[in-house]
């Protein structure tokens, strides 16, 4: 798992809470959240994984971030959980979809990014062209997710509930575990 930086998107940052009190400084937050997801999914005792039980205090924040959801008053994982074989099938399907979409969307994407080149100062002549379009296509992922949800192809998870002032998008996480 890796925090990909959700700054700039209308969502809660799962790698840090509003008060930043769950994880001490210099903690590998990704590793601790992964351990938490594992123990919550498998029911493993925290001490068997080296997880600090103090970090369980992060669950309400991670629920607000839609990593967990509440069922019958208890937190449960709200992201896909796959075993190794399922993950390999997923990555294979993603690879095929990338190829198919790339071929099918090539002209549309070219038209979409046209005119979105970032202006750079004249003295910065070494910036490669692909870096000048760096953020032009970020909206495409969210547009695809929204379209899939509107067609009923992707679980909605009540992401558009704006009662907290934030339209929380789907959390971009998948937990992959080995089944015994």
CSV table of N, CA and C in Angstrom, one decimal:
chain,number,residue,atom,x,y,z
A,1,UNK,N,0.8,-1.2,0.0
A,1,UNK,CA,0.0,0.0,0.0
A,1,UNK,C,0.9,1.2,0.0
A,2,UNK,N,0.4,2.3,-0.6
A,2,UNK,CA,1.2,3.5,-0.7
A,2,UNK,C,0.2,4.7,-0.7
A,3,UNK,N,0.4,5.7,0.0
A,3,UNK,CA,-0.4,6.9,0.0
A,3,UNK,C,0.1,7.7,-1.2
A,4,UNK,N,-0.9,7.9,-2.2
A,4,UNK,CA,-0.5,8.6,-3.4
A,4,UNK,C,-0.7,10.1,-3.4
A,5,UNK,N,-1.0,10.6,-2.3
A,5,UNK,CA,-1.2,12.1,-2.2
A,5,UNK,C,-2.5,12.5,-2.8
A,6,UNK,N,-3.5,12.6,-2.0
A,6,UNK,CA,-4.8,13.0,-2.4
A,6,UNK,C,-5.1,14.5,-2.3
A,7,UNK,N,-4.0,15.3,-2.0
A,7,UNK,CA,-4.1,16.7,-1.9
A,7,UNK,C,-4.7,17.3,-3.2
A,8,UNK,N,-5.6,18.2,-3.1
A,8,UNK,CA,-6.2,18.9,-4.2
A,8,UNK,C,-7.5,18.2,-4.7
A,9,UNK,N,-7.8,17.0,-4.2
A,9,UNK,CA,-9.1,16.4,-4.5
A,9,UNK,C,-10.0,16.6,-3.3
A,10,UNK,N,-11.3,16.6,-3.5
A,10,UNK,CA,-12.2,16.9,-2.4
A,10,UNK,C,-12.5,15.6,-1.6
A,11,UNK,N,-11.4,15.3,-0.8
A,11,UNK,CA,-11.5,14.1,0.0
A,11,UNK,C,-10.7,14.3,1.3
A,12,UNK,N,-11.0,13.4,2.2
A,12,UNK,CA,-10.2,13.4,3.5
A,12,UNK,C,-8.9,12.7,3.2
A,13,UNK,N,-7.8,13.1,3.7
A,13,UNK,CA,-6.5,12.5,3.6
A,13,UNK,C,-6.3,11.4,4.6
A,14,UNK,N,-6.4,10.2,4.1
A,14,UNK,CA,-6.4,9.1,5.1
A,14,UNK,C,-5.0,8.9,5.7
A,15,UNK,N,-3.9,9.5,5.2
A,15,UNK,CA,-2.6,9.3,5.8
A,15,UNK,C,-2.4,10.3,6.9
A,16,UNK,N,-3.3,11.2,7.2
A,16,UNK,CA,-3.2,12.1,8.3
A,16,UNK,C,-4.6,12.6,8.7
A,17,UNK,N,-4.9,12.6,10.0
A,17,UNK,CA,-6.2,13.0,10.5
A,17,UNK,C,-6.1,14.5,10.7
A,18,UNK,N,-7.3,15.1,11.0
A,18,UNK,CA,-7.3,16.5,11.2
A,18,UNK,C,-6.4,17.0,12.4
A,19,UNK,N,-6.2,16.1,13.4
A,19,UNK,CA,-5.4,16.5,14.5
A,19,UNK,C,-4.0,15.8,14.5
A,20,UNK,N,-3.8,14.9,13.5
A,20,UNK,CA,-2.5,14.2,13.4
A,20,UNK,C,-2.1,13.5,14.7
A,21,UNK,N,-3.0,12.9,15.4
A,21,UNK,CA,-2.6,12.3,16.7
A,21,UNK,C,-2.5,10.8,16.7
A,22,UNK,N,-2.9,10.1,15.6
A,22,UNK,CA,-2.9,8.7,15.7
A,22,UNK,C,-1.6,8.0,15.5
A,23,UNK,N,-0.7,8.5,14.7
A,23,UNK,CA,0.5,7.9,14.4
A,23,UNK,C,1.7,8.9,14.8
A,24,UNK,N,2.6,8.4,15.6
A,24,UNK,CA,3.8,9.3,15.9
A,24,UNK,C,4.6,9.7,14.7
A,25,UNK,N,5.3,10.8,14.8
A,25,UNK,CA,6.1,11.2,13.7
A,25,UNK,C,7.1,10.1,13.3
A,26,UNK,N,7.5,10.0,12.1
A,26,UNK,CA,8.4,9.0,11.5
A,26,UNK,C,7.8,7.6,11.5
A,27,UNK,N,6.5,7.5,11.7
A,27,UNK,CA,5.9,6.1,11.6
A,27,UNK,C,5.6,5.9,10.1
A,28,UNK,N,5.8,4.7,9.6
A,28,UNK,CA,5.4,4.3,8.3
A,28,UNK,C,3.9,4.0,8.3
A,29,UNK,N,3.2,5.1,8.0
A,29,UNK,CA,1.7,5.0,8.1
A,29,UNK,C,1.1,3.9,7.2
A,30,UNK,N,1.7,3.8,6.0
A,30,UNK,CA,1.2,2.8,5.0
A,30,UNK,C,1.3,1.4,5.7
A,31,UNK,N,2.4,1.1,6.3
A,31,UNK,CA,2.6,-0.2,6.9
A,31,UNK,C,1.6,-0.4,8.0
A,32,UNK,N,1.4,0.6,8.9
A,32,UNK,CA,0.5,0.5,10.0
A,32,UNK,C,-0.9,0.3,9.6
A,33,UNK,N,-1.3,1.1,8.5
A,33,UNK,CA,-2.7,0.9,8.0
A,33,UNK,C,-2.9,-0.5,7.4
A,34,UNK,N,-1.9,-1.0,6.7
A,34,UNK,CA,-1.9,-2.3,6.1
A,34,UNK,C,-2.1,-3.4,7.2
A,35,UNK,N,-1.3,-3.2,8.3
A,35,UNK,CA,-1.5,-4.2,9.4
A,35,UNK,C,-2.9,-4.1,10.0
A,36,UNK,N,-3.4,-2.9,10.2
A,36,UNK,CA,-4.7,-2.7,10.7
A,36,UNK,C,-5.8,-3.3,9.8
A,37,UNK,N,-5.7,-3.1,8.6
A,37,UNK,CA,-6.6,-3.8,7.6
A,37,UNK,C,-6.5,-5.3,7.7
A,38,UNK,N,-5.3,-5.8,7.8
A,38,UNK,CA,-5.2,-7.3,7.9
A,38,UNK,C,-5.8,-7.8,9.2
A,39,UNK,N,-5.5,-7.2,10.3
A,39,UNK,CA,-6.1,-7.7,11.6
A,39,UNK,C,-7.6,-7.6,11.6
A,40,UNK,N,-8.1,-6.5,11.0
A,40,UNK,CA,-9.5,-6.3,11.0
A,40,UNK,C,-10.2,-7.3,10.1
A,41,UNK,N,-9.6,-7.6,9.0
A,41,UNK,CA,-10.2,-8.6,8.1
A,41,UNK,C,-10.1,-10.0,8.5
A,42,UNK,N,-9.0,-10.4,9.1
A,42,UNK,CA,-8.7,-11.8,9.5
A,42,UNK,C,-9.1,-12.1,11.0
A,43,UNK,N,-9.3,-11.0,11.8
A,43,UNK,CA,-9.6,-11.3,13.2
A,43,UNK,C,-8.3,-11.6,14.0
A,44,UNK,N,-7.1,-11.4,13.4
A,44,UNK,CA,-5.9,-11.8,14.1
A,44,UNK,C,-5.7,-10.8,15.2
A,45,UNK,N,-5.1,-11.3,16.3
A,45,UNK,CA,-4.8,-10.5,17.5
A,45,UNK,C,-3.7,-9.5,17.1
A,46,UNK,N,-3.9,-8.2,17.4
A,46,UNK,CA,-2.9,-7.2,17.1
A,46,UNK,C,-1.4,-7.5,17.5
A,47,UNK,N,-1.3,-8.1,18.6
A,47,UNK,CA,0.1,-8.4,19.1
A,47,UNK,C,0.8,-9.5,18.3
A,48,UNK,N,0.1,-10.3,17.5
A,48,UNK,CA,0.7,-11.3,16.6
A,48,UNK,C,1.2,-10.7,15.3
A,49,UNK,N,0.9,-9.4,15.1
A,49,UNK,CA,1.4,-8.8,13.8
A,49,UNK,C,2.4,-7.7,14.1
A,50,UNK,N,2.6,-7.4,15.4
A,50,UNK,CA,3.5,-6.3,15.7
A,50,UNK,C,2.8,-4.9,15.6
A,51,UNK,N,1.4,-5.0,15.6
A,51,UNK,CA,0.6,-3.7,15.5
A,51,UNK,C,0.4,-3.1,16.9
A,52,UNK,N,0.6,-1.9,17.0
A,52,UNK,CA,0.5,-1.2,18.2
A,52,UNK,C,-1.0,-0.9,18.4
A,53,UNK,N,-1.7,-1.5,19.5
A,53,UNK,CA,-3.1,-1.4,19.7
A,53,UNK,C,-3.5,0.1,19.8
A,54,UNK,N,-2.6,0.9,20.2
A,54,UNK,CA,-2.9,2.4,20.3
A,54,UNK,C,-3.4,2.9,19.0
A,55,UNK,N,-3.0,2.4,17.9
A,55,UNK,CA,-3.4,2.9,16.6
A,55,UNK,C,-4.8,2.5,16.2
A,56,UNK,N,-5.5,1.7,17.0
A,56,UNK,CA,-6.9,1.4,16.8
A,56,UNK,C,-7.7,2.6,16.9
A,57,UNK,N,-7.2,3.7,17.6
A,57,UNK,CA,-7.9,4.9,17.7
A,57,UNK,C,-8.1,5.6,16.3
A,58,UNK,N,-7.4,5.2,15.3
A,58,UNK,CA,-7.5,5.7,14.0
A,58,UNK,C,-8.7,5.2,13.2
A,59,UNK,N,-9.4,4.2,13.7
A,59,UNK,CA,-10.5,3.6,13.0
A,59,UNK,C,-11.6,4.6,12.7
A,60,UNK,N,-12.1,5.5,13.6
A,60,UNK,CA,-13.1,6.4,13.3
A,60,UNK,C,-12.7,7.4,12.1
A,61,UNK,N,-11.4,7.8,12.1
A,61,UNK,CA,-10.9,8.6,11.1
A,61,UNK,C,-10.9,7.9,9.7
A,62,UNK,N,-10.4,6.6,9.8
A,62,UNK,CA,-10.4,5.8,8.5
A,62,UNK,C,-11.8,5.4,8.1
A,63,UNK,N,-12.7,5.4,9.0
A,63,UNK,CA,-14.1,5.2,8.6
A,63,UNK,C,-14.6,6.5,7.8
A,64,UNK,N,-14.3,7.6,8.3
A,64,UNK,CA,-14.7,8.9,7.7
A,64,UNK,C,-14.0,8.9,6.3
A,65,UNK,N,-12.9,8.4,6.1
A,65,UNK,CA,-12.2,8.3,4.9
A,65,UNK,C,-12.7,7.2,3.9
A,66,UNK,N,-13.6,6.4,4.4
A,66,UNK,CA,-14.3,5.4,3.7
A,66,UNK,C,-13.4,4.1,3.4
A,67,UNK,N,-12.3,4.0,4.2
A,67,UNK,CA,-11.5,2.8,4.2
A,67,UNK,C,-12.3,1.7,5.0
A,68,UNK,N,-13.0,2.1,6.0
A,68,UNK,CA,-13.8,1.2,6.8
A,68,UNK,C,-15.3,1.7,6.6
A,69,UNK,N,-16.2,0.9,6.9
A,69,UNK,CA,-17.6,1.3,7.0
A,69,UNK,C,-18.2,0.6,8.2
A,70,UNK,N,-19.3,1.1,8.7
A,70,UNK,CA,-19.9,0.5,9.9
A,70,UNK,C,-21.0,-0.4,9.5
A,71,UNK,N,-21.0,-1.6,10.1
A,71,UNK,CA,-22.1,-2.6,9.9
A,71,UNK,C,-22.4,-3.1,11.3
A,72,UNK,N,-23.7,-3.0,11.7
A,72,UNK,CA,-24.2,-3.5,13.0
A,72,UNK,C,-23.3,-2.9,14.1
A,73,UNK,N,-22.9,-1.6,14.0
A,73,UNK,CA,-22.2,-0.9,15.0
A,73,UNK,C,-20.7,-1.3,15.1
A,74,UNK,N,-20.2,-2.1,14.1
A,74,UNK,CA,-18.8,-2.4,14.1
A,74,UNK,C,-18.1,-2.0,12.8
A,75,UNK,N,-16.8,-1.7,12.9
A,75,UNK,CA,-16.1,-1.3,11.6
A,75,UNK,C,-15.8,-2.6,10.8
A,76,UNK,N,-16.0,-2.5,9.5
A,76,UNK,CA,-15.6,-3.5,8.6
A,76,UNK,C,-14.9,-2.9,7.4
A,77,UNK,N,-14.0,-3.6,6.8
A,77,UNK,CA,-13.2,-3.1,5.7
A,77,UNK,C,-14.2,-2.7,4.5
A,78,UNK,N,-13.9,-1.5,3.9
A,78,UNK,CA,-14.8,-1.0,2.9
A,78,UNK,C,-14.0,-0.9,1.6
A,79,UNK,N,-12.9,-1.7,1.4
A,79,UNK,CA,-12.1,-1.7,0.2
A,79,UNK,C,-12.0,-3.2,-0.2
A,80,UNK,N,-11.7,-3.5,-1.5
A,80,UNK,CA,-11.6,-4.9,-1.9
A,80,UNK,C,-10.5,-5.6,-1.2
A,81,UNK,N,-10.7,-6.9,-0.9
A,81,UNK,CA,-9.7,-7.7,-0.3
A,81,UNK,C,-9.6,-8.9,-1.2
A,82,UNK,N,-8.4,-9.1,-1.7
A,82,UNK,CA,-8.1,-10.1,-2.7
A,82,UNK,C,-7.0,-11.0,-2.2
A,83,UNK,N,-7.1,-12.3,-2.7
A,83,UNK,CA,-5.9,-13.2,-2.4
A,83,UNK,C,-5.0,-13.0,-3.6
A,84,UNK,N,-3.8,-13.7,-3.5
A,84,UNK,CA,-2.8,-13.5,-4.5
A,84,UNK,C,-3.3,-13.9,-5.9
A,85,UNK,N,-4.0,-15.0,-6.0
A,85,UNK,CA,-4.5,-15.4,-7.3
A,85,UNK,C,-5.5,-14.4,-7.9
A,86,UNK,N,-6.4,-13.9,-7.0
A,86,UNK,CA,-7.4,-12.9,-7.5
A,86,UNK,C,-6.7,-11.6,-7.9
A,87,UNK,N,-5.7,-11.3,-7.2
A,87,UNK,CA,-4.9,-10.0,-7.6
A,87,UNK,C,-4.2,-10.2,-8.9
A,88,UNK,N,-3.7,-11.4,-9.2
A,88,UNK,CA,-3.0,-11.6,-10.5
A,88,UNK,C,-4.1,-11.5,-11.6
A,89,UNK,N,-5.3,-12.1,-11.4
A,89,UNK,CA,-6.3,-11.9,-12.4
A,89,UNK,C,-6.7,-10.5,-12.6
A,90,UNK,N,-6.8,-9.7,-11.5
A,90,UNK,CA,-7.1,-8.3,-11.6
A,90,UNK,C,-6.1,-7.6,-12.4
A,91,UNK,N,-4.8,-7.8,-12.1
A,91,UNK,CA,-3.8,-7.0,-12.8
A,91,UNK,C,-3.7,-7.4,-14.2
A,92,UNK,N,-4.0,-8.7,-14.5
A,92,UNK,CA,-4.1,-9.1,-15.9
A,92,UNK,C,-5.3,-8.4,-16.7
A,93,UNK,N,-6.4,-8.3,-16.0
A,93,UNK,CA,-7.6,-7.7,-16.6
A,93,UNK,C,-7.3,-6.2,-16.8
A,94,UNK,N,-6.6,-5.6,-15.8
A,94,UNK,CA,-6.3,-4.1,-15.9
A,94,UNK,C,-5.3,-3.9,-17.0
A,95,UNK,N,-4.4,-4.8,-17.2
A,95,UNK,CA,-3.4,-4.7,-18.3
A,95,UNK,C,-4.2,-4.7,-19.7
A,96,UNK,N,-5.1,-5.7,-19.8
A,96,UNK,CA,-5.9,-5.8,-21.0
A,96,UNK,C,-6.7,-4.5,-21.2
A,97,UNK,N,-7.4,-4.1,-20.1
A,97,UNK,CA,-8.2,-2.9,-20.2
A,97,UNK,C,-7.4,-1.7,-20.6
A,98,UNK,N,-6.2,-1.5,-20.1
A,98,UNK,CA,-5.4,-0.4,-20.4
A,98,UNK,C,-5.1,-0.4,-21.9
A,99,UNK,N,-4.7,-1.6,-22.4
A,99,UNK,CA,-4.4,-1.7,-23.8
A,99,UNK,C,-5.7,-1.3,-24.7
A,100,UNK,N,-6.8,-1.9,-24.3
A,100,UNK,CA,-8.0,-1.7,-25.1
A,100,UNK,C,-8.5,-0.2,-25.0
A,101,UNK,N,-8.4,0.3,-23.8
A,101,UNK,CA,-8.9,1.7,-23.6
A,101,UNK,C,-7.9,2.6,-24.3
A,102,UNK,N,-6.6,2.3,-24.2
A,102,UNK,CA,-5.6,3.1,-24.9
A,102,UNK,C,-5.8,3.2,-26.3
A,103,UNK,N,-6.1,2.1,-26.9
A,103,UNK,CA,-6.3,2.1,-28.4
A,103,UNK,C,-7.6,2.8,-28.7
A,104,UNK,N,-8.7,2.6,-27.9
A,104,UNK,CA,-10.0,3.2,-28.2
A,104,UNK,C,-10.1,4.6,-27.8
A,105,UNK,N,-9.3,5.1,-26.9
A,105,UNK,CA,-9.4,6.4,-26.4
A,105,UNK,C,-8.3,7.4,-26.9
A,106,UNK,N,-7.4,6.8,-27.7
A,106,UNK,CA,-6.2,7.6,-28.1
A,106,UNK,C,-6.6,8.9,-28.7
A,107,UNK,N,-7.5,9.0,-29.7
A,107,UNK,CA,-7.9,10.2,-30.3
A,107,UNK,C,-8.6,11.1,-29.3
A,108,UNK,N,-9.5,10.5,-28.5
A,108,UNK,CA,-10.2,11.3,-27.5
A,108,UNK,C,-9.3,12.0,-26.5
A,109,UNK,N,-8.3,11.2,-26.0
A,109,UNK,CA,-7.4,11.7,-25.0
A,109,UNK,C,-6.5,12.8,-25.6
A,110,UNK,N,-6.1,12.6,-26.9
A,110,UNK,CA,-5.3,13.6,-27.6
A,110,UNK,C,-6.0,14.9,-27.7
A,111,UNK,N,-7.3,14.8,-28.0
A,111,UNK,CA,-8.1,16.0,-28.1
A,111,UNK,C,-8.3,16.7,-26.7
A,112,UNK,N,-8.5,15.8,-25.7
A,112,UNK,CA,-8.7,16.3,-24.3
A,112,UNK,C,-7.5,17.1,-23.8
A,113,UNK,N,-6.3,16.6,-24.0
A,113,UNK,CA,-5.1,17.3,-23.5
A,113,UNK,C,-4.6,18.4,-24.3
A,114,UNK,N,-5.2,18.5,-25.6
A,114,UNK,CA,-4.8,19.6,-26.4
A,114,UNK,C,-5.1,20.9,-25.8
A,115,UNK,N,-4.1,21.8,-25.7
A,115,UNK,CA,-4.3,23.1,-25.1
A,115,UNK,C,-4.1,23.2,-23.6
A,116,UNK,N,-3.8,22.0,-23.0
A,116,UNK,CA,-3.6,22.0,-21.6
A,116,UNK,C,-2.1,22.0,-21.2
A,117,UNK,N,-1.3,22.2,-22.1
A,117,UNK,CA,0.2,22.3,-21.8
A,117,UNK,C,0.5,23.4,-20.9
A,118,UNK,N,1.2,23.1,-19.8
A,118,UNK,CA,1.5,24.2,-18.8
A,118,UNK,C,2.6,25.1,-19.4
A,119,UNK,N,2.3,26.4,-19.2
A,119,UNK,CA,3.3,27.4,-19.6
A,119,UNK,C,4.5,27.4,-18.6
A,120,UNK,N,5.7,27.3,-19.1
A,120,UNK,CA,6.8,27.3,-18.3
A,120,UNK,C,7.7,28.5,-18.6
A,121,UNK,N,8.5,29.0,-17.7
A,121,UNK,CA,9.4,30.2,-18.0
A,121,UNK,C,10.3,29.8,-19.1
A,122,UNK,N,10.7,30.8,-19.9
A,122,UNK,CA,11.5,30.6,-21.1
A,122,UNK,C,12.9,30.0,-20.7
A,123,UNK,N,13.4,30.3,-19.6
A,123,UNK,CA,14.8,29.8,-19.2
A,123,UNK,C,14.7,28.3,-18.8
A,124,UNK,N,13.5,27.7,-18.7
A,124,UNK,CA,13.5,26.3,-18.3
A,124,UNK,C,13.2,25.5,-19.6
A,125,UNK,N,14.3,25.4,-20.4
A,125,UNK,CA,14.2,24.7,-21.7
A,125,UNK,C,14.4,23.2,-21.7
A,126,UNK,N,14.7,22.7,-20.5
A,126,UNK,CA,15.0,21.3,-20.4
A,126,UNK,C,13.8,20.5,-19.8
A,127,UNK,N,12.7,21.1,-19.6
A,127,UNK,CA,11.5,20.4,-19.1
A,127,UNK,C,10.9,19.6,-20.3
A,128,UNK,N,10.9,18.2,-20.2
A,128,UNK,CA,10.4,17.4,-21.3
A,128,UNK,C,8.9,17.7,-21.5
A,129,UNK,N,8.4,17.6,-22.8
A,129,UNK,CA,7.0,17.9,-23.1
A,129,UNK,C,6.0,17.1,-22.2
A,130,UNK,N,6.3,15.8,-21.9
A,130,UNK,CA,5.3,15.0,-21.2
A,130,UNK,C,5.1,15.6,-19.8
A,131,UNK,N,6.2,16.2,-19.2
A,131,UNK,CA,6.1,16.8,-17.9
A,131,UNK,C,5.2,18.1,-17.9
A,132,UNK,N,5.2,18.7,-19.1
A,132,UNK,CA,4.4,20.0,-19.3
A,132,UNK,C,2.9,19.7,-19.3
A,133,UNK,N,2.5,18.5,-19.5
A,133,UNK,CA,1.1,18.1,-19.5
A,133,UNK,C,0.8,17.3,-18.3
A,134,UNK,N,1.7,17.3,-17.2
A,134,UNK,CA,1.6,16.4,-16.1
A,134,UNK,C,0.2,16.2,-15.5
A,135,UNK,N,-0.5,17.3,-15.2
A,135,UNK,CA,-1.8,17.1,-14.5
A,135,UNK,C,-3.0,17.2,-15.4
A,136,UNK,N,-2.8,17.3,-16.7
A,136,UNK,CA,-3.9,17.5,-17.6
A,136,UNK,C,-4.9,16.3,-17.6
A,137,UNK,N,-4.5,15.1,-17.3
A,137,UNK,CA,-5.4,14.0,-17.4
A,137,UNK,C,-5.8,13.4,-16.1
A,138,UNK,N,-5.5,14.1,-14.9
A,138,UNK,CA,-5.9,13.6,-13.6
A,138,UNK,C,-7.4,13.3,-13.5
A,139,UNK,N,-8.2,14.2,-14.1
A,139,UNK,CA,-9.7,14.1,-14.0
A,139,UNK,C,-10.2,12.9,-14.7
A,140,UNK,N,-9.4,12.3,-15.7
A,140,UNK,CA,-9.9,11.2,-16.4
A,140,UNK,C,-10.2,10.0,-15.5
A,141,UNK,N,-9.4,9.7,-14.5
A,141,UNK,CA,-9.6,8.6,-13.6
A,141,UNK,C,-10.9,8.8,-12.9
A,142,UNK,N,-11.1,10.0,-12.3
A,142,UNK,CA,-12.3,10.2,-11.6
A,142,UNK,C,-13.6,10.2,-12.5
A,143,UNK,N,-13.4,10.7,-13.7
A,143,UNK,CA,-14.6,10.6,-14.6
A,143,UNK,C,-14.9,9.2,-14.9
A,144,UNK,N,-13.9,8.3,-15.1
A,144,UNK,CA,-14.2,6.9,-15.4
A,144,UNK,C,-14.9,6.2,-14.2
A,145,UNK,N,-14.4,6.6,-13.0
A,145,UNK,CA,-15.0,6.0,-11.8
A,145,UNK,C,-16.4,6.4,-11.6
A,146,UNK,N,-16.7,7.7,-11.8
A,146,UNK,CA,-18.1,8.2,-11.7
A,146,UNK,C,-19.0,7.6,-12.8
A,147,UNK,N,-18.5,7.4,-14.0
A,147,UNK,CA,-19.3,6.8,-15.0
A,147,UNK,C,-19.6,5.4,-14.7
A,148,UNK,N,-18.6,4.6,-14.2
A,148,UNK,CA,-18.9,3.2,-13.8
A,148,UNK,C,-19.9,3.2,-12.7
A,149,UNK,N,-19.8,4.1,-11.7
A,149,UNK,CA,-20.8,4.1,-10.6
A,149,UNK,C,-22.2,4.4,-11.1
A,150,UNK,N,-22.3,5.4,-12.1
A,150,UNK,CA,-23.6,5.7,-12.6
A,150,UNK,C,-24.2,4.6,-13.4
A,151,UNK,N,-23.4,3.7,-14.0
A,151,UNK,CA,-23.9,2.6,-14.7
A,151,UNK,C,-24.1,1.3,-13.8
A,152,UNK,N,-23.9,1.5,-12.5
A,152,UNK,CA,-24.0,0.4,-11.6
A,152,UNK,C,-22.9,-0.7,-11.8
A,153,UNK,N,-21.8,-0.4,-12.3
A,153,UNK,CA,-20.7,-1.3,-12.5
A,153,UNK,C,-19.7,-1.2,-11.4
A,154,UNK,N,-19.8,-0.2,-10.5
A,154,UNK,CA,-18.9,-0.1,-9.4
A,154,UNK,C,-19.7,0.3,-8.2
A,155,UNK,N,-19.4,-0.3,-7.1
A,155,UNK,CA,-20.1,0.0,-5.8
A,155,UNK,C,-20.0,1.5,-5.5
A,156,UNK,N,-21.2,2.1,-5.2
A,156,UNK,CA,-21.2,3.5,-4.9
A,156,UNK,C,-20.7,3.8,-3.5
A,157,UNK,N,-21.0,3.1,-2.5
A,157,UNK,CA,-20.5,3.3,-1.1
A,157,UNK,C,-20.9,4.6,-0.6
A,158,UNK,N,-21.9,5.3,-1.1
A,158,UNK,CA,-22.5,6.5,-0.6
A,158,UNK,C,-21.4,7.6,-0.7
A,159,UNK,N,-20.6,7.6,-1.7
A,159,UNK,CA,-19.5,8.6,-1.8
A,159,UNK,C,-19.9,10.0,-2.0
A,160,UNK,N,-21.2,10.2,-2.5
A,160,UNK,CA,-21.6,11.6,-2.7
A,160,UNK,C,-22.4,12.1,-1.6
A,161,UNK,N,-22.4,11.5,-0.4
A,161,UNK,CA,-23.0,12.0,0.8
A,161,UNK,C,-22.2,13.2,1.2
A,162,UNK,N,-22.8,14.4,1.0
A,162,UNK,CA,-22.0,15.6,1.4
A,162,UNK,C,-22.4,16.1,2.7
A,163,UNK,N,-22.9,15.3,3.6
A,163,UNK,CA,-23.3,15.8,4.9
A,163,UNK,C,-22.2,16.3,5.8
A,164,UNK,N,-20.9,15.8,5.5
A,164,UNK,CA,-19.8,16.2,6.2
A,164,UNK,C,-19.0,17.3,5.5
A,165,UNK,N,-19.5,17.8,4.3
A,165,UNK,CA,-18.9,18.9,3.6
A,165,UNK,C,-17.8,18.4,2.6
A,166,UNK,N,-17.7,17.1,2.4
A,166,UNK,CA,-16.7,16.6,1.5
A,166,UNK,C,-17.4,15.5,0.7
A,167,UNK,N,-17.3,15.5,-0.7
A,167,UNK,CA,-17.7,14.4,-1.5
A,167,UNK,C,-16.5,13.4,-1.5
A,168,UNK,N,-16.5,12.4,-0.7
A,168,UNK,CA,-15.4,11.5,-0.6
A,168,UNK,C,-15.4,10.5,-1.7
A,169,UNK,N,-14.4,10.5,-2.6
A,169,UNK,CA,-14.4,9.6,-3.7
A,169,UNK,C,-14.0,8.2,-3.1
A,170,UNK,N,-14.1,7.1,-4.0
A,170,UNK,CA,-13.7,5.8,-3.5
A,170,UNK,C,-12.2,5.8,-3.1
A,171,UNK,N,-11.9,5.1,-2.1
A,171,UNK,CA,-10.6,5.1,-1.6
A,171,UNK,C,-9.8,4.2,-2.6
A,172,UNK,N,-8.6,4.6,-3.1
A,172,UNK,CA,-7.9,3.9,-4.1
A,172,UNK,C,-7.0,2.8,-3.5
A,173,UNK,N,-7.6,1.9,-2.7
A,173,UNK,CA,-6.9,0.8,-2.0
A,173,UNK,C,-7.4,-0.5,-2.4
A,174,UNK,N,-6.5,-1.5,-2.4
A,174,UNK,CA,-6.9,-2.9,-2.4
A,174,UNK,C,-6.0,-3.6,-1.5
A,175,UNK,N,-6.5,-4.5,-0.6
A,175,UNK,CA,-5.7,-5.3,0.3
A,175,UNK,C,-5.6,-6.6,-0.3
A,176,UNK,N,-4.3,-7.1,-0.4
A,176,UNK,CA,-4.0,-8.4,-1.0
A,176,UNK,C,-3.4,-9.2,0.1
A,177,UNK,N,-4.0,-10.4,0.4
A,177,UNK,CA,-3.6,-11.2,1.5
A,177,UNK,C,-3.3,-12.6,0.9
A,178,UNK,N,-2.5,-13.4,1.6
A,178,UNK,CA,-2.3,-14.8,1.3
A,178,UNK,C,-3.3,-15.6,2.2
A,179,UNK,N,-4.0,-16.5,1.5
A,179,UNK,CA,-5.0,-17.3,2.2
A,179,UNK,C,-4.2,-18.6,2.7
A,180,UNK,N,-4.6,-19.1,3.9
A,180,UNK,CA,-3.9,-20.3,4.4
A,180,UNK,C,-4.8,-21.5,4.2
